[in-house]
Amino acid sequence: MLELTATQIRDEKIYRSLGLTDAEYDQVIAKLGRLPNYVEAGIFGVLWSEHCSYKSSKAHLRKFPTTGPQVLQGPGENAGVVDIGDGLAVAFKMESHNHPSAVEPFQGAATGVGGILRDIFTMGARPIAFLNSLRFGPLDDARTRYLFEQVVAGIGGYGNCVGIPTVAGEVQFSPTYHGNPLVNAMCVGLLQSDQIVTGTATGVGNPVFVVGARTGRDGIHGATFASAEDPHEKERSAVQVGDPFLGKLLMEACLELIASGAVVGIQDMGAAGLTSSSAEMASRAGGGIEMVLDDVPVRETEMTPYEMMLSESQERMLVVLERGREEVAFEIFRRYGLEVANVGRVTDDGRLRLLFKGEVVADMPVAALVDEAPVYEREAAPWSPVVAHSIPTDLAIAEAWMKLLAHPSVADKRWVYRQYDTSVRASTVLGPGHDAALVKVPGVDKAVAMATDGNSRYVYLNPRRGGQIAVAEAVRNLATVGAKPLAITNCLNFGNPEKPEIMRQLSDAIEGMAQACEALGTPVVSGNVSLYNETRGVDIQPTPVVGAIGVLDGIGHRVPSAPKVAGEHTSLWLLGREDESLDGTLYGELVCDGPAGDAPYLNLDEEARLHQLLQQLSSQSLLEAAHDVSEGGIAVTLAEICIGSGRGTELSLPADVHAHGWLFSEAQGRVIVAVQAANEQAVQRLAAAAFVPAKRIGVLEGAEIRVRQSGKTLATMSLQALTAAYEEAIPSFFNTLQPTATITKQSSGQ
Amino acid sequence: MKWAVIVFPGSNCDRDAAAAIRDVTGDQADLVWHDQSDLSRYDAIVLPGGFSYGDYLRSGAIARFSPAVEAVKREAERGKLVLGICNGFQVLTESHLLPGALLRNDNLQFRCEMTELVVANNQSPFTSGYQLGERIRVPIAHGEGRYVADGDLVSALESSNRVAFTYPHNPNGSLHDIAGILNDKGNVLGLMPHPERAVTEWMDSLDGRRMFLSMHRYMKEAGGLVGANGNANS
């Protein structure tokens, strides 16, 4: 095959189609001291893409706190690692797969799951759980329903097959994601704290192996595709196809190989495949790698060096072994029926050198490819607040309450998570439907707590406070189930960074997140940035998603989101302030047809005290249930507790508060807890000592939720109607066979 | 007692099953790779859940050709207890150790949830610890669990007391709400739900324990009869 010559690339500006700007191309020439050939230009193109180089976000990401006594591995590796005591550690990371999922939702989501899985076992960790954070447009659109159904099926298709439970996550629906859905997948793994493996190619002369699947022509230029403005214009061939069976075998083989002690370094071939894995491993070691591409196992004939280097075929790893121990790898991979090929060796000349058919086809300094990739301090516009709306309060309380419960972002997600295997590995202590998931650690009385969260409405209205809230909510979820928060990972999903107003959002949101991480003692140990989330020039609302990790000592201390059996005298308490503001609420979005006001109230000191209190209450087994106040305010939190426990309640609002505000405010730092009569005093005492307001707001009894104020009944809703609205909202958009009981419940309300 | 849990490439509930067996019965449970062709040293064999060989063709369709399944057939013939869970049930029907077939759920979706089962036979080595007609709670997690067989076969299964468990709320469209069936000798049970995921308080059900305990007790009582001299005891 004839490839374009170096001069053609320059004269015909071919480098532009490889993802390099004119200025970047000039930099490449300066670093090489000559014109790059086609292979080299392609490699620079992907490694300097936004997706691989973080060139627009890098300067801002440095603001995140990344250290702490619990942090064993911070950002920069395949995943972050935190200590959970008893000689054990947890590796975790979240990653976006937004652009592929917009084009080919099943495979886009499936390969997102497969990719993050490999990042985790690469650290030497046995994966124990998946989480995912999904965003779609409104479900009344047929294309959106297709995307949603296929993304969910793709996540299940991969996760269920590899035998790792999907235990938590969230799904939200907003017009801002129409045409640009978000698919963020997180994986959590468990390892011995002294046995972390890294992606480092050290030891001159050590052999370099490609293991797993053969290399094909799929996914070529996936990384540059992910950084492109409008994926709809792009080819589907840039999307990879996943094979979870192979992924499972690869995981088992790699974990066995790592346990043998023969591995020097190992890295997933994710975005930009062989290119990024080899360059990054060499970069971390400060050395070089030389590869003979004739030895790469391929699944198609006549593959060129360019295609091999840029292929994103899934289920492949790059492994550096200790010289002389190659036989260990051959034995293990042969047993699993997987490819293993010695494709090169570690060098000390700091160069990535590729040979093919006896010729050097690329020879580039590793530092230029990775460490010296461009960093842009893009211009950020001054912040201008979104035009303030006054939020009408003329919608009847019962009607608003029902509408909120039936909003797909709030409504029951069982339709989603029952398609995921949530209990394989037989370790799920709390699965989906609780504030956070708890996964049992084998051999000790401990569970890893995990949750994801992120509300773009808040960030859109106030990027800094919205960023703070994203962290606060995710971390609060951990404390709500009783766990001690340890650290976070994140996916920063934003629009086009070349627009100054988007850079303002990114910069402010990161600062807010960093402040919350400091205040709550949860450093950032891994993460991912996804920019250019826009459709035909319209950017998504800024959506930082936070994945938080904690540990619960003593699984008997876990706190579910609703009491399993509501006893005779189970009362409901609001921990945290009473608030009447409708700023940033889902209620506001419903009545104003879009985000309205400022982001809700948040005070990070109050938040931190609440988290401490929740851990104390759980460790003394004083709570029957706890559920945080988030979208839809106290109204939704209360309804979810009532639906979960099968009991109603009666609220008496203070005479001097505005009812809509009190019920629907999304002020942060609040949790509703269910307490048995015998424990009420202890709860009050501990709350007072922690300076957290605690107010008894009702008792779990009856079959209705009734709201009263100054002797008047403001709303009465039957638990049955609330449950129906909550449970049927999402299934009602689909024609899948429902149990007959559910169908008949849908009364004709015309 | 010694249990073998067969591991096919793609099995993913093998460790869970072995852990449950050890925890509940205190017995030895070995993970046995699919290339093993001799299982005679084991008293009971479990075919675990998962996606054997990826299940890209049809669930269990490739696994039936593995050396381990040949060995399972021999041991079943000799009267040893064979328990197939989820994908293991699919392997048992594909290899004709159990009649009928398991097709895609009628809702066309994978379903994972806690499910109620009715104990339809408590006379088998697997179910003696349950009350007849008792409702137990055991989770399901499958995309292809809809049991089908022709009408005569289903009648025969029911009249010969070979339906071990039924669903009171059918989650997948199985004929006659069938969740698990026995072979004619009663020493092979296949079921879609996962008893190994219902063995501790925090799993939200303990009802799976009695299946492993029933098997353990049966093997102990059968003593030398099962395994050593190969006599069936059904």
Short mmCIF file of N, CA and C in Angstrom, two decimals, chain A residues 2-95:
data_model
loop_
_atom_site.label_atom_id
_atom_site.label_comp_id
_atom_site.label_asym_id
_atom_site.label_seq_id
_atom_site.Cartn_x
_atom_site.Cartn_y
_atom_site.Cartn_z
N LEU A 2 0.48 2.19 -0.81
CA LEU A 2 1.25 3.43 -0.90
C LEU A 2 0.79 4.41 0.17
N GLU A 3 1.75 4.85 0.95
CA GLU A 3 1.39 5.85 1.94
C GLU A 3 1.84 7.21 1.47
N LEU A 4 1.18 8.22 1.98
CA LEU A 4 1.53 9.58 1.61
C LEU A 4 2.94 9.88 2.10
N THR A 5 3.68 10.65 1.32
CA THR A 5 5.04 11.00 1.72
C THR A 5 5.02 12.16 2.70
N ALA A 6 6.17 12.34 3.35
CA ALA A 6 6.27 13.41 4.34
C ALA A 6 6.00 14.78 3.73
N THR A 7 6.47 14.96 2.51
CA THR A 7 6.26 16.27 1.89
C THR A 7 4.80 16.45 1.47
N GLN A 8 4.17 15.35 1.03
CA GLN A 8 2.73 15.44 0.71
C GLN A 8 1.93 15.85 1.95
N ILE A 9 2.29 15.23 3.09
CA ILE A 9 1.58 15.53 4.33
C ILE A 9 1.67 17.02 4.63
N ARG A 10 2.88 17.57 4.38
CA ARG A 10 3.06 19.00 4.64
C ARG A 10 2.33 19.84 3.59
N ASP A 11 2.57 19.54 2.33
CA ASP A 11 2.07 20.42 1.27
C ASP A 11 0.55 20.36 1.15
N GLU A 12 0.02 19.17 1.33
CA GLU A 12 -1.44 19.04 1.18
C GLU A 12 -2.15 19.17 2.52
N LYS A 13 -1.39 19.53 3.56
CA LYS A 13 -1.93 19.71 4.92
C LYS A 13 -2.74 18.48 5.39
N ILE A 14 -2.20 17.30 5.06
CA ILE A 14 -2.85 16.05 5.44
C ILE A 14 -2.93 15.93 6.96
N TYR A 15 -1.92 16.56 7.64
CA TYR A 15 -1.86 16.44 9.10
C TYR A 15 -3.15 16.92 9.76
N ARG A 16 -3.85 17.82 9.10
CA ARG A 16 -5.10 18.32 9.68
C ARG A 16 -6.11 17.18 9.86
N SER A 17 -6.15 16.30 8.86
CA SER A 17 -7.10 15.19 8.96
C SER A 17 -6.62 14.16 9.99
N LEU A 18 -5.37 14.27 10.41
CA LEU A 18 -4.86 13.38 11.45
C LEU A 18 -5.01 14.00 12.83
N GLY A 19 -5.61 15.18 12.90
CA GLY A 19 -5.92 15.78 14.20
C GLY A 19 -4.94 16.84 14.66
N LEU A 20 -3.97 17.20 13.82
CA LEU A 20 -2.99 18.22 14.23
C LEU A 20 -3.35 19.57 13.63
N THR A 21 -3.20 20.62 14.44
CA THR A 21 -3.38 21.97 13.90
C THR A 21 -2.08 22.37 13.19
N ASP A 22 -2.13 23.48 12.46
CA ASP A 22 -0.94 23.96 11.77
C ASP A 22 0.19 24.19 12.77
N ALA A 23 -0.15 24.83 13.91
CA ALA A 23 0.88 25.15 14.90
C ALA A 23 1.44 23.86 15.52
N GLU A 24 0.56 22.90 15.76
CA GLU A 24 1.02 21.63 16.35
C GLU A 24 1.93 20.88 15.38
N TYR A 25 1.56 20.94 14.10
CA TYR A 25 2.39 20.27 13.10
C TYR A 25 3.80 20.88 13.07
N ASP A 26 3.86 22.21 13.18
CA ASP A 26 5.18 22.87 13.21
C ASP A 26 5.98 22.43 14.43
N GLN A 27 5.27 22.26 15.56
CA GLN A 27 5.95 21.79 16.78
C GLN A 27 6.52 20.39 16.57
N VAL A 28 5.75 19.54 15.88
CA VAL A 28 6.23 18.18 15.62
C VAL A 28 7.53 18.23 14.82
N ILE A 29 7.53 19.06 13.80
CA ILE A 29 8.73 19.17 12.96
C ILE A 29 9.92 19.63 13.80
N ALA A 30 9.66 20.60 14.69
CA ALA A 30 10.73 21.13 15.53
C ALA A 30 11.28 20.03 16.45
N LYS A 31 10.38 19.23 17.00
CA LYS A 31 10.81 18.20 17.95
C LYS A 31 11.55 17.05 17.25
N LEU A 32 11.11 16.74 16.03
CA LEU A 32 11.76 15.65 15.29
C LEU A 32 13.02 16.13 14.59
N GLY A 33 13.06 17.42 14.25
CA GLY A 33 14.15 17.95 13.46
C GLY A 33 14.04 17.57 12.00
N ARG A 34 12.86 17.11 11.61
CA ARG A 34 12.61 16.75 10.20
C ARG A 34 11.10 16.64 10.03
N LEU A 35 10.67 16.37 8.81
CA LEU A 35 9.24 16.20 8.58
C LEU A 35 8.82 14.81 9.07
N PRO A 36 7.68 14.71 9.73
CA PRO A 36 7.19 13.38 10.14
C PRO A 36 6.65 12.61 8.94
N ASN A 37 6.87 11.30 8.94
CA ASN A 37 6.22 10.50 7.90
C ASN A 37 4.78 10.22 8.32
N TYR A 38 4.08 9.43 7.53
CA TYR A 38 2.64 9.23 7.76
C TYR A 38 2.37 8.56 9.11
N VAL A 39 3.17 7.53 9.42
CA VAL A 39 2.98 6.81 10.68
C VAL A 39 3.22 7.76 11.86
N GLU A 40 4.30 8.51 11.76
CA GLU A 40 4.65 9.42 12.85
C GLU A 40 3.62 10.53 13.03
N ALA A 41 3.17 11.08 11.92
CA ALA A 41 2.17 12.15 12.00
C ALA A 41 0.89 11.61 12.65
N GLY A 42 0.54 10.38 12.26
CA GLY A 42 -0.66 9.77 12.85
C GLY A 42 -0.51 9.57 14.35
N ILE A 43 0.68 9.14 14.76
CA ILE A 43 0.92 8.89 16.18
C ILE A 43 0.89 10.20 16.98
N PHE A 44 1.54 11.23 16.44
CA PHE A 44 1.46 12.54 17.10
C PHE A 44 0.01 13.01 17.16
N GLY A 45 -0.72 12.78 16.07
CA GLY A 45 -2.11 13.23 16.02
C GLY A 45 -2.95 12.65 17.15
N VAL A 46 -2.80 11.35 17.39
CA VAL A 46 -3.64 10.76 18.46
C VAL A 46 -3.11 11.11 19.85
N LEU A 47 -1.79 11.07 20.02
CA LEU A 47 -1.28 11.32 21.37
C LEU A 47 -1.46 12.77 21.79
N TRP A 48 -1.50 13.66 20.80
CA TRP A 48 -1.72 15.07 21.12
C TRP A 48 -3.19 15.44 21.04
N SER A 49 -4.07 14.46 20.84
CA SER A 49 -5.50 14.75 20.82
C SER A 49 -5.93 15.12 22.24
N GLU A 50 -7.04 15.81 22.30
CA GLU A 50 -7.58 16.20 23.62
C GLU A 50 -7.77 14.97 24.50
N HIS A 51 -8.27 13.91 23.88
CA HIS A 51 -8.60 12.68 24.60
C HIS A 51 -7.39 12.10 25.31
N CYS A 52 -6.24 12.08 24.62
CA CYS A 52 -5.04 11.45 25.21
C CYS A 52 -4.19 12.45 25.98
N SER A 53 -4.15 13.71 25.53
CA SER A 53 -3.17 14.64 26.11
C SER A 53 -3.75 15.56 27.17
N TYR A 54 -5.09 15.66 27.23
CA TYR A 54 -5.73 16.57 28.19
C TYR A 54 -5.19 18.00 28.02
N LYS A 55 -4.92 18.39 26.78
CA LYS A 55 -4.19 19.64 26.57
C LYS A 55 -4.97 20.87 27.01
N SER A 56 -6.32 20.80 26.98
CA SER A 56 -7.08 21.98 27.41
C SER A 56 -7.36 21.98 28.91
N SER A 57 -7.33 20.81 29.52
CA SER A 57 -7.75 20.72 30.92
C SER A 57 -6.59 20.56 31.89
N LYS A 58 -5.43 20.15 31.36
CA LYS A 58 -4.29 19.81 32.22
C LYS A 58 -3.95 20.90 33.23
N ALA A 59 -3.91 22.13 32.74
CA ALA A 59 -3.51 23.24 33.61
C ALA A 59 -4.48 23.38 34.78
N HIS A 60 -5.73 23.04 34.55
CA HIS A 60 -6.75 23.19 35.59
C HIS A 60 -6.79 21.97 36.52
N LEU A 61 -6.53 20.81 35.96
CA LEU A 61 -6.60 19.58 36.77
C LEU A 61 -5.58 19.62 37.91
N ARG A 62 -4.53 20.43 37.73
CA ARG A 62 -3.50 20.51 38.77
C ARG A 62 -4.05 21.08 40.07
N LYS A 63 -5.23 21.68 40.02
CA LYS A 63 -5.81 22.28 41.24
C LYS A 63 -6.38 21.22 42.17
N PHE A 64 -6.61 20.03 41.67
CA PHE A 64 -7.21 18.99 42.53
C PHE A 64 -6.24 18.54 43.61
N PRO A 65 -6.71 18.41 44.86
CA PRO A 65 -5.86 17.76 45.86
C PRO A 65 -5.76 16.27 45.53
N THR A 66 -4.56 15.73 45.59
CA THR A 66 -4.40 14.33 45.15
C THR A 66 -3.68 13.48 46.19
N THR A 67 -3.43 14.03 47.35
CA THR A 67 -2.67 13.26 48.32
C THR A 67 -3.43 13.12 49.64
N GLY A 68 -2.95 12.22 50.46
CA GLY A 68 -3.55 11.97 51.76
C GLY A 68 -2.97 10.68 52.27
N PRO A 69 -3.05 10.46 53.58
CA PRO A 69 -2.46 9.23 54.12
C PRO A 69 -3.07 7.97 53.52
N GLN A 70 -4.32 8.07 53.05
CA GLN A 70 -4.99 6.89 52.51
C GLN A 70 -4.63 6.63 51.05
N VAL A 71 -3.99 7.62 50.39
CA VAL A 71 -3.74 7.49 48.95
C VAL A 71 -2.46 6.69 48.69
N LEU A 72 -2.60 5.56 48.03
CA LEU A 72 -1.44 4.75 47.68
C LEU A 72 -0.99 5.02 46.26
N GLN A 73 -1.92 5.44 45.42
CA GLN A 73 -1.58 5.77 44.04
C GLN A 73 -2.52 6.87 43.58
N GLY A 74 -1.96 8.01 43.24
CA GLY A 74 -2.77 9.12 42.76
C GLY A 74 -2.90 9.11 41.25
N PRO A 75 -3.33 10.23 40.66
CA PRO A 75 -3.55 10.29 39.21
C PRO A 75 -2.27 10.04 38.42
N GLY A 76 -2.42 9.59 37.18
CA GLY A 76 -1.28 9.39 36.30
C GLY A 76 -1.07 7.93 35.96
N GLU A 77 -1.65 7.05 36.76
CA GLU A 77 -1.55 5.62 36.44
C GLU A 77 -2.86 5.16 35.80
N ASN A 78 -2.96 3.85 35.57
CA ASN A 78 -4.19 3.34 34.97
C ASN A 78 -5.40 3.56 35.87
N ALA A 79 -5.17 3.58 37.20
CA ALA A 79 -6.25 3.83 38.15
C ALA A 79 -5.63 4.33 39.45
N GLY A 80 -6.44 4.98 40.28
CA GLY A 80 -5.99 5.40 41.60
C GLY A 80 -6.18 4.28 42.59
N VAL A 81 -5.42 4.32 43.69
CA VAL A 81 -5.52 3.26 44.70
C VAL A 81 -5.56 3.89 46.09
N VAL A 82 -6.50 3.45 46.93
CA VAL A 82 -6.56 3.90 48.32
C VAL A 82 -6.52 2.72 49.28
N ASP A 83 -5.97 3.00 50.46
CA ASP A 83 -5.82 2.01 51.52
C ASP A 83 -7.15 1.86 52.26
N ILE A 84 -7.61 0.63 52.49
CA ILE A 84 -8.83 0.45 53.29
C ILE A 84 -8.54 -0.31 54.58
N GLY A 85 -7.25 -0.43 54.92
CA GLY A 85 -6.89 -1.11 56.17
C GLY A 85 -6.77 -2.61 55.98
N ASP A 86 -6.27 -3.29 57.00
CA ASP A 86 -6.08 -4.75 56.97
C ASP A 86 -5.20 -5.20 55.81
N GLY A 87 -4.29 -4.34 55.36
CA GLY A 87 -3.39 -4.74 54.28
C GLY A 87 -4.07 -4.75 52.92
N LEU A 88 -5.27 -4.18 52.85
CA LEU A 88 -6.01 -4.21 51.59
C LEU A 88 -6.17 -2.82 51.00
N ALA A 89 -6.36 -2.80 49.71
CA ALA A 89 -6.52 -1.51 49.02
C ALA A 89 -7.56 -1.64 47.92
N VAL A 90 -8.07 -0.50 47.50
CA VAL A 90 -9.08 -0.46 46.46
C VAL A 90 -8.57 0.39 45.30
N ALA A 91 -8.62 -0.17 44.09
CA ALA A 91 -8.25 0.56 42.88
C ALA A 91 -9.53 0.96 42.17
N PHE A 92 -9.62 2.19 41.71
CA PHE A 92 -10.85 2.59 41.03
C PHE A 92 -10.62 3.75 40.07
N LYS A 93 -11.48 3.81 39.09
CA LYS A 93 -11.41 4.88 38.10
C LYS A 93 -12.72 4.95 37.33
N MET A 94 -13.02 6.13 36.84
CA MET A 94 -14.19 6.30 35.99
C MET A 94 -13.73 6.86 34.66
N GLU A 95 -14.44 6.48 33.60
CA GLU A 95 -14.04 6.93 32.27
C GLU A 95 -15.28 7.16 31.41
#
